[in-house]
Short mmCIF file of C-alpha atoms and ligand atoms in Angstrom, two decimals:
data_model
loop_
_atom_site.label_atom_id
_atom_site.label_comp_id
_atom_site.label_asym_id
_atom_site.label_seq_id
_atom_site.Cartn_x
_atom_site.Cartn_y
_atom_site.Cartn_z
CA ARG A 1 13.88 -103.46 44.71
CA THR A 2 16.23 -101.33 42.12
CA SER A 3 14.80 -102.62 39.78
CA GLU A 4 11.62 -100.85 40.73
CA LEU A 5 13.42 -97.50 41.45
CA GLU A 6 15.28 -98.04 38.06
CA SER A 7 11.46 -98.35 36.22
CA LEU A 8 10.41 -95.40 37.42
CA ASN A 9 13.49 -93.17 37.65
CA ARG A 10 13.05 -94.20 33.35
CA ALA A 11 9.62 -93.34 33.05
CA GLU A 12 10.17 -89.86 35.14
CA LEU A 13 12.76 -89.57 33.09
CA SER A 14 10.55 -89.73 30.01
CA HIS A 15 7.75 -87.89 31.76
CA VAL A 16 10.40 -84.87 32.39
CA SER A 17 11.89 -85.26 28.33
CA ARG A 18 8.17 -85.38 27.03
CA LEU A 19 7.22 -82.53 28.50
CA ASN A 20 10.16 -80.29 27.06
CA MET A 21 9.31 -82.27 24.28
CA MET A 22 5.88 -80.26 24.33
CA GLY A 23 7.60 -77.30 25.84
CA GLU A 24 9.81 -76.92 23.07
CA MET A 25 6.95 -77.74 20.63
CA ALA A 26 5.02 -75.34 21.41
CA ALA A 27 7.23 -72.41 21.69
CA THR A 28 7.88 -73.93 17.92
CA ILE A 29 4.94 -73.12 16.94
CA ILE A 30 3.81 -69.75 18.84
CA HIS A 31 7.32 -68.77 17.33
CA GLU A 32 7.84 -70.16 14.71
CA LEU A 33 4.54 -70.91 12.78
CA GLY A 34 3.04 -66.43 13.53
CA GLN A 35 5.64 -65.38 10.66
CA PRO A 36 5.13 -67.69 7.51
CA LEU A 37 1.14 -67.70 7.99
CA SER A 38 1.07 -63.71 8.83
CA ALA A 39 2.91 -63.36 5.42
CA THR A 40 0.98 -65.23 3.69
CA LEU A 41 -1.87 -63.38 4.59
CA ASN A 42 -0.25 -60.27 4.56
CA TYR A 43 0.80 -61.48 0.34
CA LEU A 44 -2.52 -62.52 -0.24
CA HIS A 45 -4.73 -58.95 0.96
CA GLY A 46 -1.87 -57.28 -1.21
CA CYS A 47 -3.86 -59.53 -4.38
CA GLU A 48 -7.21 -57.95 -2.90
CA LEU A 49 -7.08 -54.38 -2.90
CA ARG A 50 -5.07 -55.13 -6.42
CA LEU A 51 -8.16 -56.59 -7.58
CA GLU A 52 -10.45 -54.80 -6.96
CA SER A 53 -8.58 -51.84 -7.78
CA LYS A 54 -8.04 -53.32 -11.11
CA ASP A 55 -4.20 -51.49 -11.07
CA TYR A 56 -2.37 -55.13 -11.30
CA ALA A 57 0.73 -55.52 -13.56
CA PRO A 58 0.94 -59.76 -14.34
CA GLU A 59 4.23 -59.68 -11.90
CA LEU A 60 4.38 -58.35 -9.65
CA PHE A 61 0.73 -60.21 -9.08
CA HIS A 62 2.59 -63.87 -10.27
CA SER A 63 6.12 -62.71 -7.46
CA ALA A 64 3.09 -62.17 -4.57
CA ILE A 65 1.43 -65.42 -5.34
CA SER A 66 4.40 -67.31 -5.57
CA GLN A 67 5.45 -65.91 -2.33
CA ALA A 68 1.98 -66.34 -0.16
CA ILE A 69 2.97 -70.10 -1.67
CA CYS A 70 5.88 -70.31 -0.69
CA ASN A 71 5.46 -69.36 3.29
CA ALA A 72 2.29 -71.34 3.23
CA GLU A 73 4.44 -74.08 2.32
CA ARG A 74 6.61 -73.66 5.42
CA ALA A 75 3.63 -73.56 7.42
CA ALA A 76 2.80 -76.39 6.05
CA ALA A 77 6.59 -78.42 6.69
CA ILE A 78 6.19 -77.16 9.95
CA VAL A 79 3.50 -78.58 10.87
CA LYS A 80 3.78 -82.22 9.47
CA HIS A 81 7.66 -82.05 11.38
CA LEU A 82 5.26 -81.40 14.58
CA ARG A 83 3.18 -84.23 13.57
CA GLN A 84 5.85 -86.45 12.00
CA GLN A 85 8.30 -85.69 16.43
CA CYS A 86 5.05 -86.41 17.47
CA MET A 87 4.00 -89.52 16.46
CA ARG A 88 7.89 -90.82 16.83
CA GLN A 89 7.84 -89.07 20.37
CA ILE A 90 11.89 -88.95 19.77
CA GLY A 91 14.11 -86.43 18.39
CA PRO A 92 15.18 -84.67 15.04
CA GLU A 93 15.49 -87.24 11.83
CA PHE A 94 19.04 -87.12 10.70
CA VAL A 95 19.61 -87.16 6.51
CA PRO A 96 22.88 -86.15 4.82
CA THR A 97 22.63 -82.83 4.16
CA ASP A 98 24.25 -80.13 2.13
CA ILE A 99 24.98 -76.60 5.10
CA ASN A 100 25.52 -74.59 1.80
CA VAL A 101 22.38 -75.23 0.52
CA LEU A 102 20.11 -74.86 3.20
CA ILE A 103 22.30 -71.03 3.46
CA GLU A 104 21.70 -70.28 0.23
CA GLU A 105 17.27 -71.38 0.26
CA MET A 106 17.33 -69.50 4.08
CA ILE A 107 18.82 -66.27 1.87
CA ILE A 108 16.00 -66.02 -0.44
CA PHE A 109 13.33 -67.31 1.69
CA LEU A 110 13.97 -63.76 3.51
CA ASP A 111 15.01 -61.69 0.28
CA PHE A 112 11.89 -59.29 0.77
CA GLU A 113 12.44 -58.67 4.22
CA ARG A 114 16.49 -57.89 3.28
CA ARG A 115 15.32 -55.76 0.77
CA GLN A 116 12.10 -54.46 2.82
CA TYR A 117 16.10 -53.04 5.37
CA GLY A 118 17.99 -52.23 2.91
CA ILE A 119 20.27 -54.97 3.94
CA THR A 120 22.94 -56.58 2.46
CA ILE A 121 23.83 -60.33 2.22
CA LEU A 122 27.49 -61.31 2.00
CA PRO A 123 27.92 -65.64 2.06
CA SER A 124 30.97 -66.85 1.88
CA LEU A 125 30.56 -70.20 1.65
CA GLY A 126 33.70 -74.31 2.59
CA LYS A 127 34.02 -75.52 -0.75
CA GLY A 128 33.87 -78.83 -0.91
CA LEU A 129 32.72 -79.21 2.58
CA PRO A 130 31.70 -82.38 4.23
CA THR A 131 28.23 -83.07 3.85
CA LEU A 132 26.03 -83.77 7.61
CA LEU A 133 23.96 -85.46 10.06
CA ALA A 134 21.33 -82.90 9.74
CA ASP A 135 17.11 -82.49 10.56
CA PRO A 136 17.40 -79.78 7.66
CA LEU A 137 14.05 -77.85 8.25
CA GLU A 138 15.56 -77.79 12.30
CA ILE A 139 18.21 -76.32 10.82
CA LYS A 140 16.57 -74.21 8.36
CA GLN A 141 15.10 -72.96 10.93
CA VAL A 142 18.10 -72.18 13.10
CA ILE A 143 19.61 -70.06 10.29
CA LEU A 144 16.67 -68.29 9.41
CA ASN A 145 16.10 -67.18 13.52
CA LEU A 146 19.83 -65.84 13.29
CA PHE A 147 19.13 -64.18 10.00
CA LYS A 148 16.15 -62.36 11.25
CA ASN A 149 18.21 -61.30 14.60
CA ALA A 150 20.39 -59.69 12.02
CA ILE A 151 18.47 -57.84 10.02
CA GLU A 152 16.50 -56.66 13.36
CA ALA A 153 20.51 -55.44 14.92
CA MET A 154 20.54 -52.98 12.38
CA SER A 155 17.41 -51.34 11.96
CA THR A 156 19.62 -48.16 13.59
CA THR A 157 22.50 -48.58 12.18
CA GLU A 158 23.64 -46.63 8.69
CA GLU A 159 22.18 -47.88 6.04
CA SER A 160 25.63 -48.33 3.87
CA ASN A 161 26.69 -50.71 6.62
CA ARG A 162 24.03 -52.73 6.93
CA LEU A 163 26.36 -56.24 5.76
CA LEU A 164 24.89 -59.95 6.55
CA GLU A 165 27.90 -62.03 6.62
CA VAL A 166 27.64 -65.74 6.53
CA THR A 167 30.75 -68.34 6.53
CA THR A 168 30.28 -71.79 5.98
CA LEU A 169 33.76 -73.46 6.88
CA TRP A 170 35.48 -77.04 7.62
CA GLY A 171 36.88 -76.69 11.03
CA GLN A 172 38.86 -79.06 12.27
CA GLN A 173 38.25 -82.96 11.24
CA ARG A 174 35.04 -82.79 12.69
CA TRP A 175 32.87 -79.87 12.59
CA ILE A 176 31.47 -77.83 10.09
CA GLU A 177 31.12 -74.46 11.71
CA VAL A 178 28.59 -71.78 10.03
CA SER A 179 29.37 -67.81 11.46
CA VAL A 180 26.25 -65.06 11.01
CA ALA A 181 28.44 -61.61 11.13
CA ASP A 182 26.32 -58.34 11.94
CA ARG A 183 26.87 -54.80 11.78
CA GLY A 184 24.40 -54.67 14.68
CA HIS A 185 24.14 -52.90 18.14
CA GLY A 186 25.49 -56.11 19.26
CA VAL A 187 25.51 -57.69 22.67
CA SER A 188 26.39 -55.53 26.35
CA LYS A 189 28.37 -58.06 28.37
CA LYS A 190 25.09 -58.59 31.02
CA GLN A 191 22.91 -59.54 28.01
CA LEU A 192 25.46 -61.54 26.72
CA ALA A 193 24.96 -64.58 29.40
CA ARG A 194 21.40 -63.96 29.74
CA ILE A 195 20.19 -63.96 25.54
CA PHE A 196 20.19 -67.85 24.41
CA LYS A 197 17.34 -67.92 28.15
CA PRO A 198 13.65 -69.08 27.08
CA PHE A 199 11.37 -65.21 27.30
CA PHE A 200 14.74 -63.33 27.70
CA THR A 201 14.15 -60.27 25.23
CA THR A 202 14.85 -56.99 24.18
CA LYS A 203 12.61 -56.18 22.04
CA GLN A 204 9.25 -54.67 22.02
CA SER A 205 7.45 -57.65 20.61
CA GLY A 206 9.89 -60.16 20.92
CA LEU A 207 9.18 -62.97 22.08
CA GLY A 208 12.81 -64.09 23.42
CA LEU A 209 12.24 -67.07 22.03
CA GLY A 210 14.07 -67.85 18.96
CA LEU A 211 17.33 -68.57 20.46
CA ALA A 212 15.93 -70.65 22.84
CA ILE A 213 15.23 -72.96 20.26
CA CYS A 214 18.70 -72.67 17.77
CA ARG A 215 20.69 -74.10 21.18
CA SER A 216 18.49 -77.39 21.98
CA ILE A 217 18.10 -77.64 18.02
CA ILE A 218 22.11 -77.06 17.67
CA GLU A 219 22.72 -79.13 20.57
CA ALA A 220 20.43 -82.16 19.90
CA HIS A 221 22.55 -82.29 16.27
CA GLY A 222 25.68 -82.82 18.91
CA GLY A 223 26.98 -79.22 18.11
CA ARG A 224 27.28 -75.64 20.08
CA LEU A 225 25.56 -72.24 19.24
CA THR A 226 27.66 -70.15 20.47
CA ALA A 227 27.77 -65.50 20.39
CA GLY A 228 30.40 -63.24 20.54
CA ASN A 229 30.73 -59.04 19.31
CA ASN A 230 32.85 -57.92 16.62
CA LEU A 231 36.35 -56.01 17.41
CA HIS A 232 33.89 -53.37 15.07
CA GLY A 233 31.02 -53.72 16.51
CA GLY A 234 27.71 -56.21 15.88
CA ALA A 235 27.36 -59.25 16.75
CA THR A 236 28.70 -62.72 15.78
CA PHE A 237 26.62 -65.97 16.18
CA ARG A 238 28.16 -68.95 15.33
CA PHE A 239 27.04 -73.05 15.58
CA THR A 240 29.06 -75.58 14.76
CA LEU A 241 27.75 -79.18 13.99
CA PRO A 242 29.58 -82.02 13.40
CA ALA A 243 30.12 -83.38 9.99
CA ASN A 244 28.54 -87.15 8.48
CA ARG A 245 32.22 -89.48 8.26
N1 ATP B 301 22.08 -60.55 16.14
C1 ATP B 301 22.51 -60.15 17.83
N2 ATP B 301 22.58 -58.88 17.91
C2 ATP B 301 22.39 -58.24 19.02
N3 ATP B 301 21.21 -59.01 19.66
C3 ATP B 301 20.93 -59.63 19.18
C4 ATP B 301 20.91 -60.35 18.68
N4 ATP B 301 20.41 -62.05 18.39
C5 ATP B 301 19.72 -61.69 19.37
N5 ATP B 301 20.12 -60.59 19.83
C6 ATP B 301 19.59 -60.36 21.57
O1 ATP B 301 18.85 -61.18 22.44
C7 ATP B 301 17.44 -61.22 22.48
C8 ATP B 301 16.86 -62.48 22.18
O2 ATP B 301 16.67 -62.97 21.19
P1 ATP B 301 15.92 -63.97 20.78
O3 ATP B 301 15.82 -63.97 19.19
O4 ATP B 301 16.03 -65.26 21.13
O5 ATP B 301 14.51 -63.25 21.07
P2 ATP B 301 14.01 -62.01 20.77
O6 ATP B 301 14.57 -61.77 19.12
O7 ATP B 301 14.19 -61.14 20.95
O8 ATP B 301 12.19 -62.35 20.36
P3 ATP B 301 12.15 -63.67 19.04
O9 ATP B 301 11.35 -64.79 19.96
O10 ATP B 301 10.56 -62.43 18.48
O11 ATP B 301 12.43 -63.91 18.26
C9 ATP B 301 17.14 -59.93 21.94
O12 ATP B 301 16.43 -59.16 22.62
C10 ATP B 301 17.97 -59.52 21.86
O13 ATP B 301 18.57 -58.42 22.72
MG1 MG B 302 14.66 -63.95 17.47
#
């Protein structure tokens, strides 16, 4: 009887986590695939227009194609990652990872948006950090979502003040800490308690999934993701990850 109950419990539990997994995958598909796909389309449409008007500089053309490839590759990597998760039916795969490399990669990846919004990114990446045991694709998703939120929050900030500071440091013993600080509108006290909930958004075309996905990823890595306001305006999002020691 006890073992029957136990196996029922286990079946139920695995069902619950499976549902969460499917929910999370759906969220990832909706939230993370759209952006690289529409960026790919935009770049390719741009190329087509230039071809039609026979008005193109080869360097620009080349750069647009590279950007399209880069975004399509990102979409493909996300699909491959979801496929692997489905097949293994477990969480992320952890490998030794250098957090600074991931951040630098995402700064380059967002270069177009950064320039479009007139934002300066100021990295202050700790030297001699230990590696993490992490799933690099997922951590890149987190960094990207936090960067995008910061950029969006600064759309009404005076242009000379649009600064995004990203810092990594090796905190107390086991933990590596990453913070993303912006000079945007900040988060009101009332909203602070809700921003990590799925579907909470204050944006006209937001889904409200970015932070929920980020928190779920960080917690699956054994870390914490928190938010707060800066003394002189803007918000800071901070996450910790266990060092590989
Ligand atoms: N850097 C920030 N500064 C101020 N408010 C923020 C910041 N990041 C998030 N928020 C608030 O938290 C809400 C939820 O963020 P979240 O990333 O989950 O969703 P979203 O950006 O609205 O939509 P999307 O699903 O496209 O990411 C935002 O709508 C915004 O109100
Ligand atoms: Mg967002």
